[in-house]
């Protein structure tokens, strides 16, 4: 099999189709480690959906271990179609926002509105509500809503129990998914969690009511400890754990599965011809020693499958009709770029004045002044220009000032003190976050002798 | 695929990677990091997305792509800036934004299915791309968005690709506690000189086509026949300016400012040639008529057409304009002036090429950009002091004395005042600071105050120094006042006037002095700081005949 030759033109559509198939299969990488959790969660959901139980549980696992995917998979595999309420602690950062979202999703899925009367109330007495919030003597402190544009109508928190208690009376069972569960525990008095879990606990199987399940999804291990006592006692405490694959073989398997996903470009003959070529290329790719090393290295640094996905993505995007096969070098390149990112990969491409400023900052540091102002660096630079026989390029005020600003905007120079209005711009204090070694390497790489000499004087 | 054409030199690999990612199956979160040519990258991404969203869905990319752009600067008004069918707003908060996205999605899907039903296009769904420019500003302005924005697709259950473009590393703006997933990184390297030259050349063709459409008769600097000269010009420009900035847009700005002047001698030459030719033609008009009329006309056109100048002309132009290019960099890079003003000021004299060979042209620096003391080489006049200088020209005499006194008070240590300003009985005037032999010690060397910036001083000290200055430099100019008999009594009265205190307040409101103590503090004297730089004060002091350097504890 010759894989090095150029690809015949009639196979070019296959390349694109293959790329597409691989990227798509990257999105649905299944994890064998989560099979037990899948079984447990399915059992729980079946209990709620078919027997009308009230259930609560928590799906716990590190980031990228497939928690959300697990929940979605369970929901889609179940025959019945419950009402699904999806909340996220990142978006619904207050109980009132969460209530509004619950009402909205309920209205969408059942067709009838649940908060319309509430909305009317708040809109007709907007001032009264504001007064209520400002009253410090209320025994129920108003919910802290950090950023809300004035004019948004939010239901008052007193409506919360009423809204939640509707859930079991609906025509279909309800599944509430709380993404970032730990953030809901940070809401004042955990009212939403309390109401939800209380409703779950008091849910009795009867012909008039339907089941309700509350699934908390979180990566924070101590979430249960965050719950107040009254909330914790209503939570079932069931925890389903997800985990990323624990073996290097799993990673190899994932890589191989993704790469050898089937594609169709529309033409069967071409597809067959392409598949043979492609499979050979994948085999060659997978057996390359550099690839296995890079995989092993990455696996020992992180067990996060998302990292592997990113690396494969980069290999896939580098495939084009001109180089139609996956290359292990692309994988190693991806590893340096995506995995452990170099601190300042762009340093050596900085402009000349910026490099001069960096060296001047190193000089300031060796002189015992890790904190410096623009004027100090500029003075050092001017001295250098004056004293060195082979002076660096003459630079006046303009461009070196701009280089300083460029370094600030790239956060190489960071402010050492809080900015005040009474300090002129040139005297604001900065620190340099680039280490001396990095500057040295950079200067070596640029190969400018006078800069190198200047830097070496800073001992 | 037309998007693979290198319309943006140096971005071929990036374009290929990004467009194949987005058109095939976009990852949820992409982070584009570019330090040096941020603006160019932004426009490249815009072009890629524009191109992708205009393409009809095909077999290669069956998803239809829509993109929206959120500018970090204007992000307070972010979101879908439109209303739903039922009048609900979609930019209230993240919730309603997601609702809006979903509603838009269903609406567009319906449309897509209808189109697909007609059989013209294959259709598989819709992909939204949301581009956030200057993502680092989100960290300060909308921190609560940093975590959920990357997972927008997961939350809305749609295919959404969020692209962050930033000059800052991801590490610096990452939300804490691993709140957001790690993005797919794409780094943009610094553009090389060759790429910038290509970029500038590609701009020439766009400028010349727009020119040609407007008026074909008049010959502008962007005439297509001048392209070879422009190619030469850009390479010279990049040779001069590339070490100082790698931003293609900045270099393009300098090119736009300098090119008309650079090309003008050639155009002048051509115009003279045309005039001479016209005279010649007038003479020749009743000459030979044997050639066909058309042939003659064609030859006439050929002879009159603008031809690119020869090698020696180019060399001469380069020699003439080289200093002006680096001066343009100094002025235009910090935008001390604008391109139009620069071009107008630095227009070469007419018929430059007809003159005998002379020295290179001296660049004319716009007044607003001229540092107060460019000849001294100190040139640490900060941006913005020029306007301060202009206002200082109109200040009353006492205010100038005040500013000089404030500068001295800011720069000299308080303990040195007696030595600098005190006059003993023996009339031995100021004792200069003794130059102490430097002892090498482990302790950090002391930094002179002029580098550390002005130090705050109390009002009393300012008035005392003002008195000393007035006594030394102003006493002779006063009207005779025989009622003052004690030496210095007159000066004491001068500095105790209400006008002086009023002037201090006025200078503070002009931001020439900074008041560092809060206005409502009652105990202790108010503290001030001088905000005017050395160069400006030196100018003032010269006008007042004060020997500024003699009065500075640590002279420059």
XYZ file of C-alpha atoms in Angstrom, chain A residues 112-354:
243
model
C -50.009 26.237 30.088
C -48.523 29.128 31.966
C -47.733 28.894 35.645
C -46.346 32.252 36.545
C -48.558 34.549 34.542
C -50.415 35.746 37.589
C -47.118 36.188 39.356
C -45.739 38.309 36.566
C -48.809 40.493 36.727
C -48.335 41.004 40.407
C -44.742 42.090 40.127
C -45.374 44.316 37.200
C -48.231 46.123 38.778
C -46.358 46.813 42.016
C -42.777 47.250 40.994
C -42.097 49.989 43.521
C -43.601 48.091 46.342
C -41.291 45.210 45.637
C -38.264 47.424 45.655
C -39.355 48.837 48.975
C -39.673 45.361 50.316
C -36.150 44.557 49.260
C -34.775 47.625 50.932
C -36.431 46.886 54.241
C -33.726 45.576 56.564
C -36.146 44.464 59.238
C -37.752 41.680 57.264
C -36.971 38.345 58.780
C -36.549 36.760 55.377
C -33.639 38.551 53.748
C -34.297 39.327 50.115
C -32.369 37.303 47.609
C -29.163 38.856 46.512
C -29.450 39.478 42.821
C -26.018 40.755 41.901
C -26.545 41.854 38.349
C -30.017 42.395 37.075
C -30.964 45.053 34.650
C -33.684 47.182 36.197
C -36.962 46.468 34.559
C -36.731 42.683 34.496
C -39.717 41.235 36.252
C -38.748 38.453 38.568
C -41.235 36.520 40.611
C -41.032 37.240 44.329
C -39.457 34.456 46.328
C -42.645 33.942 48.318
C -44.124 32.196 45.285
C -41.432 29.530 45.297
C -43.158 26.838 47.415
C -46.352 27.223 45.430
C -44.566 26.800 42.147
C -42.561 23.770 43.203
C -45.558 22.037 44.764
C -47.256 22.091 41.349
C -44.667 19.691 39.967
C -46.088 16.348 41.236
C -49.591 17.326 40.172
C -48.680 17.664 36.511
C -49.882 15.199 33.904
C -46.454 13.681 33.359
C -43.623 12.850 35.743
C -40.957 15.518 36.157
C -37.181 15.256 36.032
C -35.247 18.238 37.366
C -31.592 18.395 36.372
C -29.507 20.782 38.429
C -26.229 21.385 36.689
C -23.530 22.863 38.936
C -25.459 21.590 41.944
C -22.923 23.035 44.385
C -23.746 26.569 43.243
C -27.413 26.096 44.142
C -26.258 25.266 47.649
C -24.742 28.740 47.843
C -28.096 30.488 47.360
C -29.337 32.173 50.517
C -31.125 29.740 52.795
C -31.041 27.119 49.994
C -34.754 27.728 49.527
C -34.972 26.214 46.067
C -33.185 23.043 47.087
C -35.272 22.824 50.203
C -38.547 23.162 48.314
C -37.511 20.694 45.625
C -36.215 18.050 47.995
C -39.145 18.511 50.347
C -41.532 17.936 47.462
C -39.553 14.860 46.464
C -39.624 13.468 49.959
C -43.331 14.028 50.452
C -44.182 12.598 47.062
C -46.447 9.601 47.668
C -47.345 7.257 44.904
C -51.009 7.801 44.235
C -53.133 7.891 41.114
C -53.505 11.679 41.303
C -49.804 12.512 41.504
C -46.870 11.675 39.320
C -43.282 11.030 40.298
C -40.503 13.586 40.491
C -36.767 13.094 40.277
C -34.118 15.638 41.168
C -30.683 14.977 39.713
C -27.835 17.132 40.911
C -24.769 17.196 38.699
C -21.538 18.403 40.204
C -17.822 17.895 40.252
C -17.383 19.191 43.772
C -16.791 16.338 46.199
C -17.936 18.108 49.360
C -21.273 19.214 47.967
C -23.246 17.200 50.527
C -21.453 19.037 53.309
C -22.575 22.317 51.806
C -26.224 21.438 52.328
C -27.994 22.806 55.369
C -29.195 20.265 57.878
C -32.862 20.555 56.943
C -31.968 20.223 53.243
C -29.548 17.391 53.794
C -32.095 15.390 55.778
C -34.476 15.576 52.808
C -31.835 14.517 50.305
C -31.602 10.806 49.694
C -27.825 10.921 49.637
C -27.598 8.626 46.646
C -24.442 9.448 44.720
C -23.618 8.003 41.326
C -20.008 8.391 40.409
C -18.598 8.878 36.968
C -14.948 8.614 36.109
C -12.672 9.080 33.172
C -10.983 5.994 31.729
C -8.233 4.745 34.004
C -6.154 2.797 31.489
C -3.908 3.938 28.715
C -5.440 1.184 26.570
C -8.768 2.981 26.779
C -7.200 6.080 25.324
C -5.617 4.114 22.537
C -8.953 2.494 21.875
C -10.753 5.837 21.803
C -8.199 7.252 19.402
C -8.534 4.269 17.138
C -12.331 4.270 17.209
C -12.518 7.952 16.385
C -10.027 7.742 13.575
C -11.569 4.697 11.959
C -15.114 6.025 11.919
C -16.856 5.268 8.663
C -17.725 7.995 6.222
C -19.821 8.217 3.112
C -19.164 10.683 0.375
C -21.986 9.554 -1.858
C -20.038 7.438 -4.307
C -19.715 3.777 -3.258
C -16.740 2.842 -5.404
C -14.778 5.823 -4.186
C -15.774 5.086 -0.619
C -14.484 1.540 -0.816
C -11.246 2.638 -2.392
C -10.851 5.365 0.217
C -11.648 3.102 3.151
C -8.827 0.734 2.256
C -6.348 3.579 1.952
C -7.587 5.247 5.096
C -7.555 2.115 7.222
C -3.973 1.458 6.250
C -3.090 5.041 7.143
C -4.780 4.747 10.520
C -2.953 1.504 11.263
C 0.326 3.128 10.379
C -0.531 6.145 12.513
C -1.530 4.060 15.511
C 1.607 1.958 15.417
C 3.948 4.935 15.295
C 6.197 5.059 18.324
C 6.062 8.850 18.634
C 2.301 8.702 18.861
C 2.299 6.102 21.605
C 4.880 8.093 23.550
C 2.858 11.279 23.242
C -0.299 9.464 24.274
C 1.448 7.955 27.255
C 2.900 11.284 28.319
C -0.451 13.031 28.030
C -2.191 10.261 29.895
C 0.245 10.502 32.767
C -0.361 14.253 33.035
C -4.135 14.290 32.782
C -6.871 11.694 32.687
C -9.246 14.170 31.108
C -10.635 12.690 27.909
C -11.423 16.165 26.638
C -7.719 16.739 26.336
C -7.397 13.658 24.161
C -10.276 14.913 22.066
C -8.569 18.233 21.548
C -5.386 16.527 20.446
C -7.264 14.342 17.986
C -9.176 17.362 16.727
C -5.948 19.047 15.881
C -4.688 16.013 14.017
C -7.947 15.890 12.087
C -7.938 19.559 11.139
C -4.479 19.214 9.675
C -5.710 16.658 7.200
C -6.253 18.094 3.747
C -6.286 16.709 0.224
C -2.623 17.662 -0.007
C -1.635 15.620 3.073
C -4.593 13.286 3.386
C -3.406 11.038 6.209
C -3.010 11.557 9.975
C 0.555 12.245 11.023
C 2.028 11.495 14.458
C 3.967 14.770 14.311
C 0.702 16.659 14.273
C -0.262 14.829 17.431
C 2.961 15.803 19.200
C 2.588 19.387 17.983
C -0.914 19.408 19.361
C 0.390 18.089 22.655
C 2.727 21.035 23.094
C 0.107 23.534 22.024
C -2.947 22.227 23.829
C -1.665 20.255 26.776
C 1.008 22.092 28.672
C 0.968 25.428 26.982
C 4.286 27.219 26.923
C 4.121 30.253 29.165
C 4.998 32.820 26.548
C 5.331 31.153 23.168
C 5.426 34.473 21.377
C 8.244 36.134 23.298
C 10.876 35.886 20.622
C 8.603 37.490 18.059
C 8.267 40.663 20.102
C 9.359 43.857 18.463
C 12.804 45.271 19.123
C 11.764 47.991 21.594
C 9.708 45.482 23.552
